Coordinates of N, CA and C and ligand atoms in Angstrom, one line a residue:
M1 N -2.7 10.5 -96.7 CA -3.2 9.2 -96.2 C -2.3 8.1 -96.7
I2 N -1.9 7.2 -95.8 CA -1.0 6.1 -96.2 C -1.9 4.8 -96.2
K3 N -1.6 4.0 -97.2 CA -2.3 2.7 -97.3 C -1.3 1.6 -97.1
R4 N -1.7 0.6 -96.3 CA -0.8 -0.6 -96.2 C -1.7 -1.9 -96.1
I5 N -1.1 -3.0 -96.3 CA -1.8 -4.3 -96.0 C -0.8 -5.0 -95.0
W6 N -1.3 -5.1 -93.8 CA -0.5 -5.7 -92.7 C -1.2 -7.1 -92.4
N7 N -0.4 -8.0 -91.8 CA -0.9 -9.2 -91.4 C -1.1 -9.1 -89.9
I8 N -2.4 -8.9 -89.5 CA -2.7 -8.7 -88.1 C -3.4 -10.0 -87.6
N9 N -2.8 -10.6 -86.6 CA -3.4 -11.8 -86.0 C -3.7 -12.8 -87.1
S10 N -2.8 -13.0 -88.0 CA -2.9 -14.0 -89.1 C -3.9 -13.6 -90.2
Q11 N -4.4 -12.4 -90.2 CA -5.3 -11.9 -91.2 C -4.7 -10.8 -92.1
Q12 N -4.7 -11.0 -93.4 CA -4.3 -9.9 -94.2 C -5.3 -8.7 -94.0
T13 N -4.8 -7.6 -93.6 CA -5.7 -6.5 -93.2 C -5.3 -5.2 -93.9
P14 N -6.1 -4.7 -94.8 CA -5.9 -3.4 -95.4 C -6.1 -2.3 -94.3
V15 N -5.2 -1.3 -94.3 CA -5.3 -0.2 -93.3 C -5.0 1.1 -94.1
R16 N -5.6 2.2 -93.6 CA -5.4 3.5 -94.1 C -5.2 4.4 -92.8
F17 N -4.2 5.3 -92.9 CA -4.0 6.1 -91.7 C -3.2 7.4 -92.2
D18 N -3.3 8.4 -91.3 CA -2.5 9.6 -91.5 C -1.0 9.4 -91.4
D19 N -0.3 10.2 -92.0 CA 1.2 10.1 -92.1 C 1.8 10.0 -90.7
D20 N 1.2 10.8 -89.7 CA 1.8 10.8 -88.4 C 1.1 10.0 -87.4
A21 N 0.2 9.0 -87.8 CA -0.5 8.2 -86.9 C 0.4 7.2 -86.2
R22 N 0.1 7.0 -84.9 CA 0.8 6.0 -84.1 C 0.1 4.6 -84.4
L23 N 0.9 3.6 -84.2 CA 0.3 2.2 -84.4 C -0.8 2.0 -83.4
L24 N -0.6 2.6 -82.2 CA -1.7 2.4 -81.1 C -3.0 3.0 -81.6
D25 N -3.0 4.1 -82.3 CA -4.3 4.7 -82.7 C -4.8 3.9 -83.9
V26 N -4.0 3.5 -84.8 CA -4.5 2.7 -85.9 C -5.2 1.4 -85.4
L27 N -4.5 0.7 -84.5 CA -5.1 -0.5 -84.0 C -6.4 -0.2 -83.2
R28 N -6.4 0.7 -82.4 CA -7.6 1.0 -81.6 C -8.7 1.6 -82.4
D29 N -8.4 2.7 -83.1 CA -9.4 3.5 -83.7 C -9.8 3.0 -85.1
N30 N -8.9 2.5 -85.8 CA -9.2 2.1 -87.2 C -9.6 0.7 -87.3
L31 N -9.0 -0.2 -86.4 CA -9.2 -1.6 -86.5 C -9.9 -2.2 -85.3
D32 N -10.3 -1.4 -84.4 CA -11.1 -1.9 -83.3 C -10.4 -3.0 -82.4
Q33 N -9.1 -2.9 -82.4 CA -8.3 -3.8 -81.6 C -8.1 -3.1 -80.2
I34 N -9.1 -3.0 -79.5 CA -9.1 -2.2 -78.3 C -8.5 -3.0 -77.1
G35 N -8.1 -4.2 -77.3 CA -7.3 -4.9 -76.2 C -5.9 -4.3 -76.0
T36 N -5.4 -3.6 -77.1 CA -4.2 -2.9 -76.9 C -4.5 -1.6 -76.2
K37 N -4.0 -1.5 -74.9 CA -4.5 -0.4 -74.1 C -3.6 0.8 -74.2
E38 N -4.3 1.9 -74.0 CA -3.7 3.2 -74.1 C -3.6 3.7 -72.6
S39 N -2.4 4.0 -72.2 CA -2.3 4.5 -70.8 C -1.3 5.7 -70.7
C40 N 0.0 5.4 -70.6 CA 0.9 6.6 -70.3 C 1.2 7.4 -71.6
N41 N 1.1 6.7 -72.7 CA 1.4 7.4 -74.0 C 2.8 7.9 -74.2
Q42 N 3.7 7.4 -73.3 CA 5.1 7.8 -73.4 C 6.1 6.7 -73.2
G43 N 5.7 5.5 -73.4 CA 6.7 4.4 -73.3 C 7.1 4.0 -71.9
E44 N 6.2 4.3 -70.9 CA 6.6 4.0 -69.6 C 5.9 2.8 -69.0
C45 N 4.7 2.4 -69.5 CA 3.9 1.4 -68.8 C 3.8 0.1 -69.4
G46 N 4.0 0.0 -70.7 CA 3.9 -1.3 -71.4 C 2.5 -1.8 -71.7
A47 N 1.4 -1.0 -71.4 CA 0.1 -1.4 -71.6 C -0.3 -1.5 -73.1
C48 N 0.5 -0.8 -73.9 CA 0.2 -0.8 -75.4 C 1.0 -1.9 -76.1
S49 N 1.7 -2.8 -75.4 CA 2.6 -3.7 -76.1 C 2.0 -4.6 -77.1
V50 N 2.6 -4.8 -78.2 CA 2.2 -5.7 -79.2 C 3.5 -6.5 -79.7
L51 N 3.3 -7.5 -80.5 CA 4.4 -8.2 -81.1 C 4.4 -7.8 -82.6
I52 N 5.6 -7.4 -83.0 CA 5.8 -7.2 -84.4 C 6.9 -8.2 -84.8
G53 N 6.4 -9.2 -85.6 CA 7.2 -10.4 -85.8 C 7.4 -11.0 -84.4
S54 N 8.6 -11.2 -83.9 CA 8.8 -11.8 -82.6 C 9.3 -10.7 -81.6
E55 N 9.2 -9.5 -82.1 CA 9.8 -8.4 -81.2 C 8.6 -7.7 -80.5
L56 N 8.9 -7.5 -79.2 CA 7.9 -6.8 -78.4 C 8.1 -5.3 -78.7
R57 N 7.0 -4.6 -79.0 CA 7.1 -3.2 -79.3 C 5.9 -2.4 -78.6
L58 N 6.2 -1.2 -78.3 CA 5.2 -0.3 -77.7 C 4.5 0.5 -78.8
A59 N 3.2 0.2 -78.9 CA 2.4 0.8 -80.0 C 2.3 2.3 -79.9
C60 N 2.4 2.8 -78.7 CA 2.3 4.3 -78.5 C 3.5 5.0 -79.0
L61 N 4.7 4.3 -79.2 CA 5.9 4.9 -79.7 C 6.2 4.4 -81.1
T62 N 5.3 3.7 -81.7 CA 5.6 3.2 -83.1 C 4.8 4.0 -84.1
L63 N 5.6 4.6 -85.0 CA 4.9 5.3 -86.1 C 4.4 4.3 -87.1
A64 N 3.1 4.3 -87.3 CA 2.5 3.3 -88.2 C 3.1 3.3 -89.6
A65 N 3.5 4.5 -90.1 CA 4.1 4.6 -91.4 C 5.4 3.9 -91.5
S66 N 6.0 3.6 -90.3 CA 7.3 2.9 -90.4 C 7.2 1.4 -90.6
L67 N 5.9 0.9 -90.6 CA 5.7 -0.5 -90.8 C 5.3 -0.8 -92.3
P68 N 6.1 -1.5 -93.0 CA 5.8 -1.8 -94.4 C 4.6 -2.8 -94.6
D69 N 4.2 -2.9 -95.8 CA 3.3 -4.0 -96.2 C 3.8 -5.3 -95.6
D70 N 2.8 -6.2 -95.3 CA 3.1 -7.5 -94.8 C 3.8 -7.6 -93.4
T71 N 3.8 -6.5 -92.7 CA 4.2 -6.5 -91.3 C 3.3 -7.5 -90.5
Q72 N 4.0 -8.4 -89.7 CA 3.2 -9.3 -88.9 C 3.0 -8.7 -87.5
I73 N 1.8 -8.5 -87.2 CA 1.4 -7.9 -85.9 C 0.6 -8.8 -85.1
L74 N 1.0 -9.1 -83.9 CA 0.1 -9.9 -83.0 C -0.4 -9.0 -81.8
T75 N -1.7 -8.9 -81.7 CA -2.2 -8.2 -80.5 C -2.9 -9.2 -79.6
V76 N -3.3 -8.8 -78.5 CA -3.9 -9.7 -77.5 C -5.1 -10.4 -78.1
E77 N -5.8 -9.8 -79.0 CA -7.0 -10.4 -79.6 C -6.6 -11.7 -80.4
G78 N -5.3 -11.8 -80.8 CA -4.9 -12.9 -81.6 C -4.2 -14.0 -80.8
L79 N -4.0 -13.7 -79.5 CA -3.2 -14.7 -78.7 C -3.7 -16.1 -78.6
S80 N -5.1 -16.2 -78.5 CA -5.7 -17.5 -78.3 C -5.5 -18.4 -79.5
Q81 N -5.1 -17.8 -80.7 CA -4.9 -18.6 -81.9 C -3.6 -19.3 -81.9
V82 N -2.7 -18.9 -81.0 CA -1.4 -19.5 -80.9 C -1.3 -20.3 -79.6
S83 N -0.9 -21.6 -79.7 CA -1.0 -22.4 -78.5 C -0.3 -21.8 -77.3
L84 N 0.9 -21.3 -77.5 CA 1.6 -20.6 -76.4 C 0.8 -19.5 -75.8
G85 N 0.2 -18.7 -76.6 CA -0.6 -17.6 -76.1 C -1.8 -18.1 -75.4
H86 N -2.4 -19.1 -75.9 CA -3.6 -19.7 -75.2 C -3.2 -20.2 -73.8
N87 N -2.0 -20.9 -73.8 CA -1.6 -21.4 -72.4 C -1.4 -20.2 -71.5
L88 N -0.8 -19.2 -72.0 CA -0.6 -18.0 -71.1 C -1.9 -17.4 -70.6
Q89 N -2.8 -17.3 -71.5 CA -4.1 -16.8 -71.1 C -4.8 -17.6 -70.1
Q90 N -4.7 -19.0 -70.3 CA -5.3 -19.9 -69.3 C -4.6 -19.8 -67.9
A91 N -3.3 -19.7 -68.0 CA -2.6 -19.6 -66.7 C -2.9 -18.3 -66.0
F92 N -3.1 -17.2 -66.7 CA -3.5 -15.9 -66.1 C -4.9 -16.0 -65.5
L93 N -5.8 -16.6 -66.2 CA -7.2 -16.8 -65.7 C -7.2 -17.6 -64.5
Q94 N -6.5 -18.8 -64.5 CA -6.6 -19.7 -63.4 C -5.9 -19.2 -62.2
S95 N -4.9 -18.3 -62.3 CA -4.2 -17.8 -61.2 C -5.0 -16.7 -60.4
G96 N -6.0 -16.1 -61.1 CA -6.8 -15.1 -60.4 C -6.1 -13.8 -60.3
I97 N -5.1 -13.5 -61.0 CA -4.3 -12.3 -60.8 C -4.9 -11.1 -61.5
I98 N -5.8 -11.3 -62.4 CA -6.3 -10.2 -63.1 C -7.3 -9.4 -62.3
Q99 N -6.9 -8.2 -61.9 CA -7.8 -7.3 -61.1 C -8.5 -6.3 -62.1
C100 N -7.9 -5.1 -62.2 CA -8.5 -4.2 -63.2 C -8.2 -4.7 -64.6
G101 N -7.2 -5.4 -64.8 CA -6.9 -6.0 -66.1 C -6.2 -5.1 -67.1
Y102 N -6.0 -3.9 -66.7 CA -5.5 -2.9 -67.7 C -4.1 -3.3 -68.2
C103 N -3.3 -3.8 -67.3 CA -1.9 -4.2 -67.7 C -1.9 -5.5 -68.4
T104 N -3.0 -6.3 -68.3 CA -2.9 -7.7 -68.7 C -2.5 -8.0 -70.2
P105 N -3.1 -7.3 -71.1 CA -2.7 -7.5 -72.5 C -1.2 -7.4 -72.7
G106 N -0.6 -6.3 -72.2 CA 0.8 -6.0 -72.3 C 1.6 -7.1 -71.6
M107 N 1.2 -7.5 -70.4 CA 1.9 -8.5 -69.7 C 1.9 -9.8 -70.5
L108 N 0.8 -10.2 -71.1 CA 0.7 -11.4 -71.9 C 1.6 -11.4 -73.1
L109 N 1.7 -10.2 -73.7 CA 2.5 -10.1 -74.9 C 4.0 -10.1 -74.5
A110 N 4.3 -9.5 -73.4 CA 5.7 -9.5 -73.0 C 6.1 -10.9 -72.6
A111 N 5.2 -11.7 -72.0 CA 5.5 -13.1 -71.7 C 5.6 -13.9 -72.9
M112 N 4.8 -13.6 -73.9 CA 4.8 -14.4 -75.2 C 6.2 -14.1 -75.9
A113 N 6.6 -12.9 -75.9 CA 7.9 -12.5 -76.5 C 9.0 -13.3 -75.9
L114 N 9.0 -13.3 -74.5 CA 10.0 -14.1 -73.8 C 10.0 -15.5 -74.1
L115 N 8.8 -16.2 -74.1 CA 8.8 -17.6 -74.3 C 9.1 -18.0 -75.7
M116 N 8.8 -17.1 -76.6 CA 9.2 -17.4 -78.0 C 10.7 -17.5 -78.2
R117 N 11.5 -16.7 -77.4 CA 12.9 -16.7 -77.6 C 13.6 -17.6 -76.6
N118 N 12.9 -17.9 -75.5 CA 13.4 -18.7 -74.4 C 12.3 -19.5 -73.7
P119 N 12.1 -20.7 -74.2 CA 11.0 -21.5 -73.8 C 11.0 -22.0 -72.3
K120 N 12.2 -21.9 -71.7 CA 12.3 -22.3 -70.3 C 13.1 -21.3 -69.5
P121 N 12.4 -20.1 -69.3 CA 13.1 -19.0 -68.6 C 13.2 -19.3 -67.1
T122 N 14.1 -18.7 -66.4 CA 14.2 -18.7 -65.0 C 13.2 -17.7 -64.4
R123 N 13.0 -17.7 -63.2 CA 12.1 -16.7 -62.5 C 12.7 -15.3 -62.7
D124 N 14.0 -15.2 -62.6 CA 14.6 -13.9 -62.8 C 14.5 -13.4 -64.2
Q125 N 14.6 -14.3 -65.2 CA 14.4 -13.9 -66.6 C 13.0 -13.4 -66.8
V126 N 12.0 -14.1 -66.2 CA 10.6 -13.7 -66.4 C 10.4 -12.3 -65.8
L127 N 11.0 -12.1 -64.6 CA 10.9 -10.8 -63.9 C 11.4 -9.7 -64.8
R128 N 12.6 -10.0 -65.4 CA 13.2 -9.0 -66.3 C 12.3 -8.7 -67.5
A129 N 11.8 -9.8 -68.0 CA 11.0 -9.7 -69.3 C 9.7 -8.8 -69.1
I130 N 9.2 -8.8 -67.9 CA 8.0 -8.0 -67.7 C 8.3 -6.7 -66.9
S131 N 9.6 -6.3 -66.8 CA 10.0 -5.2 -66.1 C 9.5 -3.9 -66.7
G132 N 9.2 -3.9 -68.0 CA 8.7 -2.7 -68.7 C 7.2 -2.6 -68.6
N133 N 6.5 -3.5 -67.9 CA 5.1 -3.5 -67.8 C 4.6 -3.2 -66.4
L134 N 4.0 -2.2 -66.2 CA 3.6 -1.8 -64.9 C 2.2 -2.3 -64.5
C135 N 2.1 -2.8 -63.3 CA 0.8 -3.3 -62.8 C 0.6 -2.6 -61.4
R136 N -0.5 -1.9 -61.2 CA -0.8 -1.3 -60.0 C -1.6 -2.1 -59.0
C137 N -2.1 -3.2 -59.5 CA -3.1 -4.0 -58.7 C -2.6 -5.3 -58.1
S138 N -1.9 -6.1 -58.8 CA -1.8 -7.5 -58.5 C -0.6 -7.9 -57.7
G139 N 0.5 -7.2 -57.9 CA 1.8 -7.7 -57.3 C 2.4 -8.6 -58.3
Y140 N 3.7 -8.4 -58.5 CA 4.4 -9.1 -59.6 C 4.6 -10.5 -59.4
N141 N 4.7 -10.9 -58.1 CA 5.1 -12.4 -57.8 C 4.0 -13.3 -58.4
S142 N 2.8 -12.9 -58.3 CA 1.7 -13.8 -58.8 C 1.7 -13.8 -60.3
I143 N 2.1 -12.7 -60.9 CA 2.1 -12.6 -62.4 C 3.3 -13.5 -62.9
V144 N 4.4 -13.5 -62.2 CA 5.5 -14.3 -62.6 C 5.1 -15.8 -62.4
D145 N 4.5 -16.1 -61.3 CA 4.0 -17.5 -61.0 C 3.1 -18.0 -62.2
A146 N 2.2 -17.1 -62.6 CA 1.3 -17.5 -63.7 C 2.1 -17.8 -65.0
I147 N 3.1 -16.9 -65.3 CA 3.9 -17.2 -66.5 C 4.7 -18.5 -66.4
L148 N 5.3 -18.7 -65.2 CA 6.0 -19.9 -65.0 C 5.1 -21.2 -65.1
S149 N 3.9 -21.0 -64.7 CA 3.0 -22.2 -64.8 C 2.6 -22.4 -66.2
A150 N 2.6 -21.4 -67.0 CA 2.3 -21.6 -68.5 C 3.5 -22.4 -69.1
V151 N 4.7 -22.0 -68.6 CA 5.9 -22.7 -69.1 C 5.8 -24.2 -68.8
N152 N 5.4 -24.5 -67.6 CA 5.3 -25.9 -67.1 C 4.2 -26.7 -67.9
R153 N 3.2 -26.0 -68.4 CA 2.2 -26.7 -69.2 C 2.8 -27.1 -70.5
V154 N 3.8 -26.3 -71.1 CA 4.3 -26.6 -72.4 C 5.4 -27.6 -72.3
N155 N 6.3 -27.5 -71.2 CA 7.5 -28.4 -71.1 C 7.2 -29.7 -70.3
Ligands
FES201 S1 0.7 3.5 -73.4 FE1 2.5 2.8 -74.4 S2 4.0 2.4 -72.9 FE2 2.3 3.3 -71.8
FES202 S1 -4.4 -5.8 -62.9 FE1 -4.7 -3.7 -62.7 S2 -2.9 -2.8 -63.6 FE2 -2.5 -4.9 -63.5

């Protein structure tokens, strides 16, 4: 059993997990962060995306033991605490693009990672930023429109 103290959504959080546990399982099963979705389990869909520091990472492919104490993790549950994340959530809600919603947490975090490194992305840059996130319901144009409208709220 491994013990760590991570910073999850700005809270110092003690965690315990098996040596071979994935970050996805620790978040969902040990910490009840079920907004981080489990879908393909093989790095193909982006549903399990989280931010580690400012880097977008797939929790299904991340070994929890590889993350040291004080690792900063942002999940969709913490997005509303950050003004950029709040703006993105509002833009998604107002655009009406959320259908089944399964992809939405990963889309939001992919958008957040983009806007943290590039506050004024082009449409093409937004499309590329969410290219690892699959949505079977909504169509990508409306998702890109929502992300660009969040950009316009900030700028
Ligand atoms: S569940 Fe991790 S990429 Fe699909
Ligand atoms: S809203 Fe259903 S997968 Fe995107």
